[in-house]
Short mmCIF file of C-alpha atoms and ligand atoms in Angstrom, two decimals:
data_model
loop_
_atom_site.label_atom_id
_atom_site.label_comp_id
_atom_site.label_asym_id
_atom_site.label_seq_id
_atom_site.Cartn_x
_atom_site.Cartn_y
_atom_site.Cartn_z
CA MET A 28 0.29 -0.20 -0.09
CA LYS A 29 3.34 2.05 0.17
CA THR A 30 3.12 2.55 -3.03
CA LEU A 31 -0.18 4.08 -4.17
CA THR A 32 -0.45 7.44 -4.87
CA ALA A 33 -4.02 9.86 -4.01
CA PRO A 34 -6.10 7.70 -5.83
CA ALA A 35 -6.91 8.55 -9.87
CA PRO A 36 -10.05 9.69 -11.18
CA PRO A 37 -12.72 7.33 -12.65
CA PRO A 38 -11.37 6.86 -16.44
CA ALA A 39 -13.12 8.92 -19.37
CA PRO A 40 -16.56 6.91 -20.37
CA THR A 41 -14.96 4.84 -23.94
CA GLY A 42 -17.24 3.11 -25.73
CA PRO A 43 -19.82 0.38 -24.45
CA ALA A 44 -17.91 -2.93 -22.87
CA GLU A 45 -18.93 -5.81 -22.68
CA VAL A 46 -21.06 -6.86 -20.01
CA VAL A 47 -20.35 -9.35 -17.10
CA LEU A 48 -22.55 -9.60 -15.08
CA THR A 49 -26.02 -9.57 -15.50
CA LEU A 50 -29.34 -9.21 -13.09
CA GLU A 51 -32.84 -9.53 -14.09
CA HIS A 52 -35.93 -9.29 -11.96
CA ILE A 53 -33.59 -11.07 -8.86
CA ALA A 54 -36.01 -11.30 -5.75
CA LYS A 55 -34.74 -13.27 -2.60
CA SER A 56 -37.55 -14.10 0.60
CA PHE A 57 -36.54 -15.27 3.96
CA GLY A 58 -40.27 -16.79 5.52
CA ASP A 59 -42.38 -13.98 5.43
CA ASN A 60 -39.32 -11.05 5.18
CA HIS A 61 -39.56 -10.40 1.35
CA VAL A 62 -35.48 -7.95 1.27
CA LEU A 63 -35.16 -8.12 -2.75
CA ARG A 64 -37.82 -7.66 -4.45
CA ASP A 65 -37.06 -7.26 -8.24
CA PHE A 66 -33.47 -6.53 -8.87
CA SER A 67 -32.28 -5.33 -11.93
CA LEU A 68 -28.72 -4.15 -13.34
CA ASP A 69 -25.69 -4.99 -15.21
CA LEU A 70 -21.82 -4.66 -14.59
CA HIS A 71 -19.52 -3.93 -17.16
CA ARG A 72 -16.07 -4.80 -18.10
CA GLY A 73 -13.54 -2.35 -16.24
CA GLU A 74 -16.54 -0.07 -14.03
CA ASN A 75 -16.74 -0.09 -10.71
CA VAL A 76 -20.13 0.01 -9.71
CA VAL A 77 -21.18 0.55 -6.16
CA VAL A 78 -24.60 -0.54 -4.51
CA LEU A 79 -25.95 1.46 -1.55
CA GLY A 80 -28.94 0.28 0.93
CA LYS A 81 -29.71 1.41 4.42
CA SER A 82 -28.20 -1.75 7.14
CA GLY A 83 -30.86 -4.60 6.20
CA SER A 84 -31.87 -3.24 3.06
CA GLY A 85 -30.75 -7.69 1.47
CA LYS A 86 -26.73 -5.87 0.19
CA SER A 87 -25.12 -8.75 1.56
CA VAL A 88 -27.89 -11.08 0.39
CA LEU A 89 -28.24 -9.53 -3.11
CA VAL A 90 -23.85 -10.99 -3.51
CA LYS A 91 -24.55 -13.61 -1.79
CA CYS A 92 -27.27 -14.24 -4.44
CA ILE A 93 -24.27 -13.64 -7.27
CA ILE A 94 -21.64 -15.69 -5.81
CA GLY A 95 -24.32 -18.71 -5.41
CA LEU A 96 -24.17 -19.36 -1.22
CA LEU A 97 -28.03 -18.06 -1.64
CA ARG A 98 -30.93 -18.70 -4.32
CA PRO A 99 -32.79 -16.56 -5.54
CA ASP A 100 -36.95 -17.57 -5.86
CA ALA A 101 -37.16 -15.67 -9.17
CA GLY A 102 -34.31 -13.84 -11.61
CA ARG A 103 -32.06 -15.18 -13.48
CA ILE A 104 -28.12 -13.96 -13.14
CA THR A 105 -25.46 -14.53 -15.83
CA VAL A 106 -22.44 -14.26 -14.61
CA LEU A 107 -19.74 -14.50 -18.12
CA GLY A 108 -22.46 -15.60 -19.91
CA GLN A 109 -23.74 -18.02 -17.61
CA ASP A 110 -26.40 -18.48 -16.28
CA ILE A 111 -25.48 -19.71 -12.31
CA SER A 112 -28.75 -21.76 -11.98
CA THR A 113 -27.84 -24.10 -15.03
CA LEU A 114 -24.26 -25.35 -13.34
CA ASP A 115 -23.55 -27.90 -12.09
CA HIS A 116 -21.12 -27.91 -8.05
CA GLU A 117 -17.78 -28.64 -10.58
CA ALA A 118 -18.57 -24.99 -13.09
CA MET A 119 -19.75 -23.53 -10.61
CA ASP A 120 -16.12 -24.17 -9.01
CA GLN A 121 -14.36 -23.18 -12.32
CA LEU A 122 -16.60 -19.50 -12.70
CA ARG A 123 -15.73 -19.11 -8.88
CA ALA A 124 -12.20 -19.59 -9.86
CA LYS A 125 -12.94 -15.64 -12.19
CA LEU A 126 -14.92 -14.37 -9.27
CA GLY A 127 -13.59 -11.93 -6.61
CA PHE A 128 -15.71 -11.86 -2.97
CA LEU A 129 -14.62 -10.09 -0.40
CA PHE A 130 -16.71 -10.84 2.87
CA GLN A 131 -18.05 -8.29 5.40
CA SER A 132 -17.05 -10.14 8.24
CA ASN A 133 -13.68 -11.14 6.16
CA ALA A 134 -14.38 -14.84 7.34
CA LEU A 135 -10.66 -15.41 7.86
CA TYR A 136 -9.47 -19.17 8.56
CA ASP A 137 -8.63 -18.65 11.78
CA SER A 138 -6.96 -21.91 12.07
CA MET A 139 -4.84 -21.28 9.84
CA THR A 140 -2.08 -18.25 10.00
CA VAL A 141 -1.94 -15.48 6.66
CA ARG A 142 0.23 -17.15 4.58
CA GLU A 143 -2.58 -20.61 4.59
CA ASN A 144 -4.94 -18.30 4.38
CA LEU A 145 -4.14 -16.95 1.25
CA LEU A 146 -2.10 -20.39 -0.39
CA PHE A 147 -5.75 -21.73 0.23
CA PRO A 148 -7.74 -20.73 -2.25
CA LEU A 149 -5.16 -21.17 -3.92
CA ARG A 150 -4.39 -24.46 -4.25
CA ARG A 151 -7.84 -25.51 -4.25
CA GLN A 152 -8.41 -23.55 -7.94
CA TRP A 153 -6.41 -25.80 -10.04
CA LEU A 154 -5.30 -23.47 -11.95
CA ALA A 155 -2.30 -25.36 -14.11
CA ASP A 156 -0.32 -21.35 -14.62
CA ARG A 157 0.47 -20.26 -11.54
CA ARG A 158 1.36 -23.85 -9.82
CA GLY A 159 5.50 -23.46 -8.62
CA LYS A 160 4.29 -19.52 -7.81
CA GLU A 161 2.71 -19.67 -5.28
CA LYS A 162 5.24 -17.78 -2.87
CA GLU A 163 6.37 -14.91 -5.06
CA LEU A 164 1.86 -14.70 -5.44
CA VAL A 165 1.22 -14.48 -1.30
CA GLN A 166 3.60 -12.48 -0.81
CA GLN A 167 3.00 -9.47 -3.60
CA ALA A 168 -0.51 -10.13 -2.38
CA LEU A 169 0.25 -9.08 0.45
CA GLU A 170 2.60 -6.33 -0.31
CA ASP A 171 0.04 -5.16 -1.96
CA VAL A 172 -1.74 -4.46 0.28
CA GLY A 173 0.93 -3.26 2.48
CA LEU A 174 1.57 -6.43 4.96
CA GLY A 175 4.64 -7.75 3.59
CA ASP A 176 5.47 -8.76 7.21
CA THR A 177 2.48 -10.84 8.24
CA ALA A 178 2.29 -14.07 6.97
CA GLU A 179 3.44 -15.89 9.05
CA LYS A 180 0.91 -14.78 11.87
CA MET A 181 -2.89 -16.02 12.94
CA PRO A 182 -5.37 -14.06 12.09
CA ALA A 183 -6.38 -13.51 16.29
CA GLU A 184 -3.15 -12.08 16.68
CA LEU A 185 -4.28 -8.81 13.33
CA SER A 186 -6.29 -6.15 13.91
CA GLY A 187 -9.27 -5.36 12.63
CA GLY A 188 -8.29 -2.94 9.26
CA GLN A 189 -5.31 -6.01 9.05
CA ARG A 190 -6.88 -8.47 9.00
CA LYS A 191 -9.93 -6.63 6.55
CA ARG A 192 -6.74 -5.99 4.28
CA ILE A 193 -5.51 -9.75 4.08
CA ALA A 194 -9.63 -10.57 3.53
CA LEU A 195 -8.59 -8.43 0.27
CA ALA A 196 -5.34 -10.24 -0.10
CA ARG A 197 -6.86 -13.69 -0.15
CA THR A 198 -9.19 -12.22 -2.56
CA LEU A 199 -7.09 -10.97 -5.34
CA ILE A 200 -4.80 -13.47 -5.01
CA LEU A 201 -6.48 -15.10 -7.94
CA GLN A 202 -6.07 -11.71 -9.61
CA PRO A 203 -10.37 -12.70 -10.31
CA GLU A 204 -12.88 -11.21 -13.45
CA ILE A 205 -15.13 -10.00 -10.99
CA ILE A 206 -14.61 -8.83 -8.02
CA LEU A 207 -17.64 -8.59 -5.21
CA TYR A 208 -16.78 -7.08 -2.39
CA ASP A 209 -19.16 -6.59 0.44
CA GLU A 210 -18.82 -3.62 2.55
CA PRO A 211 -14.87 -3.29 2.52
CA THR A 212 -14.36 -0.07 3.93
CA THR A 213 -16.64 0.10 7.00
CA GLY A 214 -14.44 -0.20 9.86
CA LEU A 215 -11.87 1.08 9.28
CA ASP A 216 -10.08 4.98 10.41
CA PRO A 217 -10.59 7.17 7.58
CA ILE A 218 -7.76 7.19 6.35
CA THR A 219 -6.57 3.65 5.51
CA ALA A 220 -10.19 2.86 3.73
CA ARG A 221 -8.74 5.37 2.02
CA GLU A 222 -6.07 3.36 0.68
CA ILE A 223 -8.78 0.34 0.20
CA SER A 224 -10.35 2.78 -1.39
CA GLY A 225 -6.86 3.52 -4.07
CA LEU A 226 -6.75 0.08 -4.36
CA ILE A 227 -9.99 -0.89 -5.30
CA ARG A 228 -9.04 1.86 -8.03
CA GLU A 229 -5.66 0.54 -8.63
CA VAL A 230 -6.42 -3.05 -9.22
CA GLN A 231 -9.62 -2.04 -11.40
CA GLN A 232 -7.06 -0.20 -13.58
CA LYS A 233 -4.33 -2.49 -13.74
CA TYR A 234 -6.04 -6.19 -14.61
CA GLN A 235 -9.13 -4.40 -15.85
CA THR A 236 -11.64 -6.54 -13.68
CA ALA A 237 -15.39 -5.17 -13.04
CA ALA A 238 -16.28 -4.97 -9.52
CA PHE A 239 -19.05 -5.15 -7.47
CA ILE A 240 -18.81 -2.59 -4.56
CA ILE A 241 -21.32 -3.26 -2.00
CA SER A 242 -20.56 0.20 0.86
CA HIS A 243 -22.18 2.95 2.29
CA ASP A 244 -18.91 4.95 2.66
CA MET A 245 -19.85 7.46 0.86
CA ASP A 246 -16.13 9.07 1.34
CA SER A 247 -15.15 5.57 -0.39
CA VAL A 248 -17.81 5.68 -3.12
CA ARG A 249 -16.67 9.64 -4.53
CA LEU A 250 -13.32 8.08 -5.56
CA VAL A 251 -13.88 4.06 -6.55
CA ALA A 252 -17.31 4.15 -8.26
CA ASP A 253 -18.28 5.10 -11.37
CA ARG A 254 -21.64 4.71 -11.52
CA VAL A 255 -23.85 4.02 -8.26
CA ALA A 256 -26.86 2.39 -7.97
CA LEU A 257 -29.14 2.15 -4.34
CA LEU A 258 -31.16 -0.61 -3.34
CA ALA A 259 -34.01 0.19 -1.57
CA ASP A 260 -37.77 -1.51 -0.95
CA GLY A 261 -35.88 -5.10 -2.68
CA ARG A 262 -35.96 -2.68 -5.92
CA CYS A 263 -32.62 -1.04 -8.36
CA TYR A 264 -34.28 2.19 -7.07
CA ALA A 265 -32.04 4.22 -8.54
CA GLN A 266 -29.00 4.34 -10.36
CA GLY A 267 -26.12 6.64 -12.04
CA THR A 268 -22.83 8.28 -11.81
CA TYR A 269 -21.95 9.83 -8.27
CA ALA A 270 -22.68 13.52 -9.39
CA GLU A 271 -25.87 12.32 -11.39
CA LEU A 272 -27.35 10.74 -7.58
CA ALA A 273 -26.03 13.81 -5.55
CA LYS A 274 -27.73 16.05 -7.47
CA HIS A 275 -31.08 13.74 -7.12
CA GLU A 276 -34.97 15.46 -6.15
CA ASP A 277 -36.23 12.50 -4.35
CA PRO A 278 -35.00 12.75 -0.36
CA ARG A 279 -34.06 8.77 -0.35
CA VAL A 280 -31.84 9.52 -3.07
CA HIS A 281 -30.48 12.66 -1.63
CA ASP A 282 -30.78 11.62 2.29
CA PHE A 283 -27.55 9.12 1.19
CA PHE A 284 -25.76 11.81 0.23
CA ILE A 285 -25.47 14.74 2.84
CA MET B 28 -49.82 -31.77 11.01
CA PHE B 29 -47.91 -34.01 14.11
CA LYS B 30 -44.69 -31.88 14.22
CA SER B 31 -42.40 -33.27 17.00
CA PRO B 32 -38.39 -31.87 17.26
CA PHE B 33 -36.60 -35.14 18.14
CA LEU B 34 -38.34 -36.22 15.10
CA ALA B 35 -37.28 -33.39 13.25
CA GLU B 36 -34.04 -33.77 13.90
CA THR B 37 -33.94 -37.19 13.87
CA GLY B 38 -34.66 -36.74 9.85
CA ALA B 39 -32.16 -34.04 9.43
CA ILE B 40 -28.99 -36.35 10.72
CA ALA B 41 -30.15 -39.66 9.51
CA GLN B 42 -30.13 -36.67 5.45
CA PHE B 43 -26.82 -35.70 6.94
CA THR B 44 -25.55 -39.01 6.66
CA GLY B 45 -27.37 -39.45 3.23
CA ARG B 46 -25.55 -36.78 1.79
CA PHE B 47 -21.49 -38.05 3.80
CA PHE B 48 -22.70 -41.79 2.51
CA ARG B 49 -23.55 -39.74 -1.76
CA GLU B 50 -21.00 -36.85 -1.09
CA GLY B 51 -18.17 -39.03 0.37
CA PHE B 52 -17.10 -41.62 -2.11
CA ARG B 53 -17.34 -39.28 -4.73
CA PRO B 54 -13.58 -37.86 -5.96
CA ARG B 55 -12.06 -35.19 -5.54
CA TYR B 56 -10.97 -37.40 -2.18
CA GLU B 57 -9.03 -34.27 0.88
CA VAL B 58 -6.56 -37.22 1.88
CA ARG B 59 -4.14 -34.28 3.26
CA GLU B 60 -6.88 -33.43 5.18
CA PHE B 61 -8.33 -36.11 6.64
CA LEU B 62 -4.48 -37.02 7.80
CA TYR B 63 -4.12 -34.24 9.51
CA GLN B 64 -7.77 -35.09 10.74
CA CYS B 65 -6.75 -38.88 12.17
CA PHE B 66 -3.77 -37.53 13.58
CA VAL B 67 -5.45 -34.34 15.57
CA VAL B 68 -8.50 -36.29 16.96
CA GLY B 69 -6.00 -39.39 17.80
CA TYR B 70 -3.72 -37.31 19.43
CA GLN B 71 -6.08 -34.79 21.24
CA SER B 72 -8.42 -37.96 23.19
CA LEU B 73 -4.32 -40.35 23.83
CA PRO B 74 -4.27 -38.49 27.41
CA MET B 75 -8.19 -38.52 28.39
CA VAL B 76 -8.65 -42.54 26.87
CA GLY B 77 -5.42 -43.28 28.76
CA ILE B 78 -5.98 -41.92 32.23
CA THR B 79 -9.13 -43.13 31.81
CA GLY B 80 -9.01 -46.84 30.52
CA PHE B 81 -6.27 -47.10 33.32
CA ILE B 82 -8.33 -46.30 36.32
CA MET B 83 -11.20 -48.16 34.66
CA GLY B 84 -9.05 -51.11 35.24
CA LEU B 85 -7.80 -50.64 38.41
CA VAL B 86 -10.82 -49.60 39.94
CA LEU B 87 -12.77 -53.22 38.63
CA THR B 88 -10.15 -55.18 39.39
CA LEU B 89 -10.14 -53.14 43.63
CA GLN B 90 -13.78 -53.30 43.37
CA SER B 91 -14.02 -56.78 42.51
CA ARG B 92 -11.76 -58.37 45.01
CA PRO B 93 -13.67 -58.70 47.97
CA THR B 94 -16.99 -60.18 46.68
CA MET B 95 -14.78 -62.74 44.66
CA ALA B 96 -12.43 -63.76 47.75
CA GLN B 97 -16.16 -64.64 49.57
CA PHE B 98 -16.87 -66.52 47.13
CA GLY B 99 -12.88 -67.66 46.99
CA ALA B 100 -12.85 -67.56 43.11
CA GLU B 101 -10.07 -65.06 43.59
CA SER B 102 -8.26 -66.50 40.75
CA TRP B 103 -10.67 -65.73 38.55
CA ILE B 104 -10.64 -61.81 38.61
CA PRO B 105 -8.33 -61.66 35.79
CA THR B 106 -10.50 -63.83 33.58
CA MET B 107 -13.76 -61.83 35.06
CA VAL B 108 -11.80 -57.70 34.68
CA GLY B 109 -11.53 -59.25 31.11
CA LEU B 110 -14.14 -60.17 29.70
CA THR B 111 -15.89 -56.37 31.22
CA ILE B 112 -12.43 -54.80 30.12
CA ILE B 113 -12.85 -55.72 26.77
CA ARG B 114 -16.94 -56.62 25.68
CA GLU B 115 -18.05 -53.37 27.64
CA MET B 116 -15.95 -51.23 29.31
CA GLY B 117 -13.87 -50.16 26.97
CA PRO B 118 -16.04 -49.72 23.96
CA ILE B 119 -18.10 -47.94 26.00
CA ILE B 120 -16.09 -46.09 28.37
CA THR B 121 -13.74 -45.02 25.79
CA ALA B 122 -16.68 -43.83 22.84
CA LEU B 123 -18.31 -41.47 26.20
CA ILE B 124 -14.73 -39.37 26.69
CA PHE B 125 -14.05 -39.20 22.42
CA ALA B 126 -18.03 -38.19 22.53
CA GLY B 127 -16.97 -35.66 25.47
CA LYS B 128 -13.02 -34.75 23.49
CA ILE B 129 -13.93 -34.81 20.26
CA GLY B 130 -17.40 -34.76 19.55
CA SER B 131 -17.86 -31.35 21.58
CA SER B 132 -14.93 -30.12 19.32
CA ILE B 133 -15.91 -30.95 16.15
CA GLY B 134 -19.14 -29.21 17.30
CA ALA B 135 -17.95 -25.85 18.58
CA GLU B 136 -14.85 -26.09 15.19
CA LEU B 137 -17.31 -25.85 12.42
CA GLY B 138 -19.89 -24.62 14.59
CA SER B 139 -17.50 -21.32 14.88
CA MET B 140 -16.48 -21.72 11.22
CA ARG B 141 -20.34 -20.69 10.10
CA VAL B 142 -20.65 -18.89 12.24
CA THR B 143 -17.99 -16.63 10.86
CA GLU B 144 -18.72 -17.38 7.80
CA GLN B 145 -15.02 -19.59 6.73
CA ILE B 146 -17.80 -22.10 5.47
CA ASP B 147 -18.71 -20.52 3.00
CA ALA B 148 -15.65 -18.67 2.35
CA MET B 149 -14.53 -22.02 1.23
CA GLU B 150 -16.98 -22.89 -1.11
CA VAL B 151 -15.94 -19.27 -2.59
CA SER B 152 -13.32 -20.66 -2.34
CA GLY B 153 -13.82 -23.48 -5.14
CA THR B 154 -13.98 -26.31 -2.79
CA ASN B 155 -16.37 -28.70 -1.43
CA PRO B 156 -16.80 -27.37 2.06
CA PHE B 157 -18.61 -31.10 3.23
CA LYS B 158 -16.38 -32.78 1.58
CA TYR B 159 -13.25 -31.08 3.24
CA LEU B 160 -14.80 -30.45 6.38
CA VAL B 161 -17.96 -33.76 7.06
CA VAL B 162 -16.34 -36.00 5.04
CA THR B 163 -12.82 -36.27 6.16
CA ARG B 164 -13.70 -35.96 9.93
CA VAL B 165 -16.35 -38.18 10.39
CA LEU B 166 -13.71 -40.68 8.49
CA ALA B 167 -11.66 -39.65 11.34
CA THR B 168 -13.42 -40.54 14.58
CA THR B 169 -14.77 -43.77 12.57
CA LEU B 170 -11.29 -44.68 12.27
CA MET B 171 -9.61 -43.79 15.00
CA LEU B 172 -12.04 -44.49 18.39
CA PRO B 173 -11.44 -48.31 17.07
CA LEU B 174 -7.79 -48.08 17.71
CA LEU B 175 -7.84 -45.58 20.80
CA THR B 176 -10.40 -48.99 22.46
CA VAL B 177 -8.26 -51.15 22.04
CA LEU B 178 -5.15 -48.76 23.70
CA ALA B 179 -7.89 -48.06 26.19
CA ASP B 180 -8.53 -52.21 26.78
CA ALA B 181 -4.46 -52.80 26.76
CA ILE B 182 -4.31 -50.14 29.51
CA GLY B 183 -6.99 -51.50 31.98
CA LEU B 184 -5.87 -54.49 31.39
CA TYR B 185 -2.52 -53.66 32.64
CA ALA B 186 -4.26 -52.09 35.80
CA SER B 187 -5.87 -54.81 36.45
CA TYR B 188 -2.87 -56.94 36.25
CA VAL B 189 -0.60 -54.05 38.70
CA GLY B 190 -3.85 -53.73 40.83
CA ILE B 191 -3.83 -57.83 41.62
CA ASN B 192 -0.15 -57.28 43.04
CA THR B 193 -1.67 -54.88 45.25
CA ARG B 194 -2.36 -57.96 47.04
CA GLY B 195 -0.53 -61.11 45.99
CA VAL B 196 1.50 -61.66 43.16
CA THR B 197 0.47 -62.76 39.53
CA THR B 198 3.49 -63.05 37.10
CA LEU B 199 2.31 -60.89 34.15
CA ALA B 200 2.26 -63.99 32.29
CA LEU B 201 0.35 -66.27 33.91
CA PHE B 202 -2.63 -62.90 33.98
CA ILE B 203 -2.91 -62.81 30.52
CA ASN B 204 -2.85 -66.46 30.54
CA ASN B 205 -5.88 -66.44 32.30
CA ILE B 206 -8.16 -64.34 30.07
CA LEU B 207 -6.90 -65.54 26.87
CA SER B 208 -9.10 -68.76 27.99
CA GLY B 209 -11.59 -66.89 29.35
CA LEU B 210 -11.87 -65.50 25.78
CA THR B 211 -13.64 -66.30 22.56
CA PHE B 212 -13.87 -64.31 19.81
CA ALA B 213 -17.91 -63.80 19.84
CA ASP B 214 -16.38 -61.42 22.88
CA VAL B 215 -13.96 -59.81 21.42
CA LEU B 216 -15.10 -59.07 17.29
CA PRO B 217 -18.87 -57.71 18.12
CA ALA B 218 -16.78 -55.35 21.17
CA PHE B 219 -14.67 -54.07 17.93
CA PHE B 220 -16.85 -53.95 15.40
CA LYS B 221 -19.42 -51.42 17.79
CA THR B 222 -16.74 -49.30 18.19
CA PHE B 223 -16.95 -48.51 14.70
CA PHE B 224 -20.49 -47.50 14.80
CA PHE B 225 -20.11 -45.06 17.62
CA GLY B 226 -17.15 -43.23 16.29
CA PHE B 227 -19.59 -43.06 13.09
CA ALA B 228 -21.79 -41.52 15.87
CA VAL B 229 -19.63 -39.04 17.31
CA GLY B 230 -18.21 -37.77 14.00
CA ILE B 231 -21.77 -37.44 12.34
CA VAL B 232 -23.57 -35.68 14.92
CA GLY B 233 -20.78 -32.79 15.81
CA CYS B 234 -20.48 -32.35 11.72
CA TYR B 235 -24.50 -32.03 11.79
CA LYS B 236 -24.54 -30.09 14.46
CA GLY B 237 -21.43 -28.02 13.41
CA TYR B 238 -21.92 -27.17 10.29
CA TYR B 239 -26.43 -26.46 11.06
CA ALA B 240 -24.78 -23.70 14.08
CA ASN B 241 -27.56 -20.82 13.86
CA LYS B 242 -25.53 -17.84 14.38
CA GLY B 243 -24.23 -16.16 16.85
CA THR B 244 -21.34 -16.62 20.09
CA ALA B 245 -24.60 -18.87 21.67
CA GLY B 246 -25.37 -20.96 18.75
CA VAL B 247 -21.18 -22.55 18.89
CA GLY B 248 -21.86 -23.40 22.24
CA ALA B 249 -24.79 -24.53 21.73
CA ALA B 250 -23.20 -27.01 18.57
CA ALA B 251 -21.19 -28.62 21.18
CA ASN B 252 -22.89 -29.57 23.91
CA SER B 253 -25.48 -30.44 21.78
CA ALA B 254 -23.48 -32.69 20.03
CA VAL B 255 -21.86 -34.12 23.53
CA VAL B 256 -25.65 -34.98 24.30
CA VAL B 257 -27.11 -36.77 21.44
CA SER B 258 -23.83 -39.09 20.96
CA SER B 259 -23.07 -39.45 24.03
CA LEU B 260 -27.29 -40.83 23.92
CA LEU B 261 -26.64 -42.63 20.50
CA ILE B 262 -23.89 -45.16 21.53
CA PHE B 263 -25.89 -46.16 24.34
CA ILE B 264 -28.43 -46.72 21.23
CA ILE B 265 -26.20 -48.52 19.91
CA ASP B 266 -24.96 -50.52 22.47
CA LEU B 267 -28.15 -51.85 23.29
CA LEU B 268 -28.92 -52.95 19.66
CA ALA B 269 -25.33 -54.36 19.51
CA VAL B 270 -26.25 -56.50 22.53
CA GLN B 271 -29.29 -57.40 20.38
CA ILE B 272 -28.18 -58.26 17.33
CA THR B 273 -24.84 -60.08 18.19
CA GLY B 274 -27.68 -62.55 20.59
CA LEU B 275 -30.01 -63.15 17.48
CA LEU B 276 -26.59 -63.99 15.65
CA GLY B 277 -25.81 -66.89 18.35
CA LEU B 278 -22.91 -65.09 19.68
CA ASN B 279 -23.34 -63.91 23.13
N1 ATP C 313 -29.71 -16.53 5.89
C1 ATP C 313 -30.30 -16.00 6.89
N2 ATP C 313 -31.86 -15.53 6.40
C2 ATP C 313 -32.83 -15.51 7.35
N3 ATP C 313 -33.27 -13.89 7.22
C3 ATP C 313 -31.71 -13.46 6.53
C4 ATP C 313 -30.62 -14.25 6.79
N4 ATP C 313 -29.60 -13.65 5.55
C5 ATP C 313 -30.63 -12.60 5.35
N5 ATP C 313 -31.25 -12.47 6.25
C6 ATP C 313 -32.30 -11.32 6.49
O1 ATP C 313 -31.99 -10.31 5.23
C7 ATP C 313 -32.35 -8.83 5.38
C8 ATP C 313 -30.66 -8.10 4.72
O2 ATP C 313 -29.70 -8.63 5.64
P1 ATP C 313 -28.96 -8.00 5.05
O3 ATP C 313 -27.67 -8.40 5.66
O4 ATP C 313 -27.84 -8.38 2.89
O5 ATP C 313 -28.79 -6.18 4.89
P2 ATP C 313 -27.20 -5.91 4.16
O6 ATP C 313 -27.86 -5.38 3.38
O7 ATP C 313 -25.76 -6.41 3.72
O8 ATP C 313 -26.87 -5.05 5.35
P3 ATP C 313 -26.15 -4.02 6.37
O9 ATP C 313 -25.81 -2.77 5.58
O10 ATP C 313 -26.12 -4.09 7.82
O11 ATP C 313 -24.44 -5.79 5.93
C9 ATP C 313 -32.46 -8.54 6.70
O12 ATP C 313 -33.69 -8.61 7.49
C10 ATP C 313 -31.75 -10.43 7.49
O13 ATP C 313 -32.40 -10.80 8.41
MG1 MG C 314 -24.48 -6.23 4.83
#
């Protein structure tokens, strides 16, 4: 992270890029709790989309549907051209190698050291081109998040912010094509939060990844978002660039930007 | 509609067991993790099993002496204690200790992994968590408990020999001879076989409770606790069934 400079401004809009993720009319309920009702959104290659929403509005449920941890009751999710409801276990695992997911709770394996945490996805995904290079990849991923000297520590020995960064390193180590960040900056101090935001930008520009970012940290939203969508009432209530939504008249949209 | 939580739970555990057999014998096999779990499971319970085995043998011997002496049958103590340990006490006590030690630790471990979303993280990393966590642990407990039981039996018999030698003198050779003369394969084999089922029960219940632990730290405690309670109960039920079945087969 020391290598990072101030986050770059959003890249100038170019022609329409390939769509890598499509959400069509997603609905998901838990009993009588209708969390998602009819949510639709597209994500293009190399684009950062931020999903805003109040606590409990179903943002985590939405990303878990994308990664296949939850099954939507209705609607279609297409990832890299594949409808995920048609995939069997193996095909889903192969697809997941191209998807990164940062858990809101970090979900670090607490019986393993930091190094083993990072090695786990590397070893589990059969990626022939990364064979034998694990050591460098781990070191590289740790240095990317500014924690090069923590490899032998246990997650319990780290601070909350450090754990978030390790979780981020674990997500980035497979160099996924699409990254889903569930609240990457929540609970961090403003400086670290800005560094993480910068890192998200840097990853996007370096690898042309698409990112689906959930956040309520407006500071970070301003830095990372190419497009912002607002999740309310289980729908995509509004979407547009940060500047567009900031000027929106609807108080429910506007309230986020005060 | 009639719906008892007990029946629902039994059904859920049966379903979980079915999933174990469906997924456990299909590649990919998690050999490394399985071997590691064998080591953990065996090594963790070794001291407890050793100590309880020793005390079991010693107490059985010391307590039976006065009664046996009344009938002038002191020379039968090795045979009687040997039979008791090998047929019943060794397997059941080891299994209960094992349930307390390993069942609870599996329940707590998987429970906390569930609660902190580590199981979901594994799935996202292209790993089938059921195979990686559950199948390996259940196989490990199924294979390690019989080994531990044999060990506990041996330690218990040695303790019995020590107990006999606190008054009077017997040679080890005579002691062993005494035991072996009273034993048949019909005593040893059913007792050995049932320990596989005990081990399986401890593993499957511990994993089931942990795998479906409720969110929150209370869920972890509840998973560990009920893993011990349910698997201990199951051990007794299996023991009862084992007695009935060997009886029907004419092996008793
Ligand atoms: N596995 C589940 N079972 C039942 N209900 C659930 C489950 N997961 C989420 N919910 C419910 O779905 C709703 C949305 O939860 P979710 O975690 O998606 O909120 P969120 O938008 O991510 O909030 P936050 O910003 O606080 O993380 C909540 O009311 C929650 O109770
Ligand atoms: Mg959330």
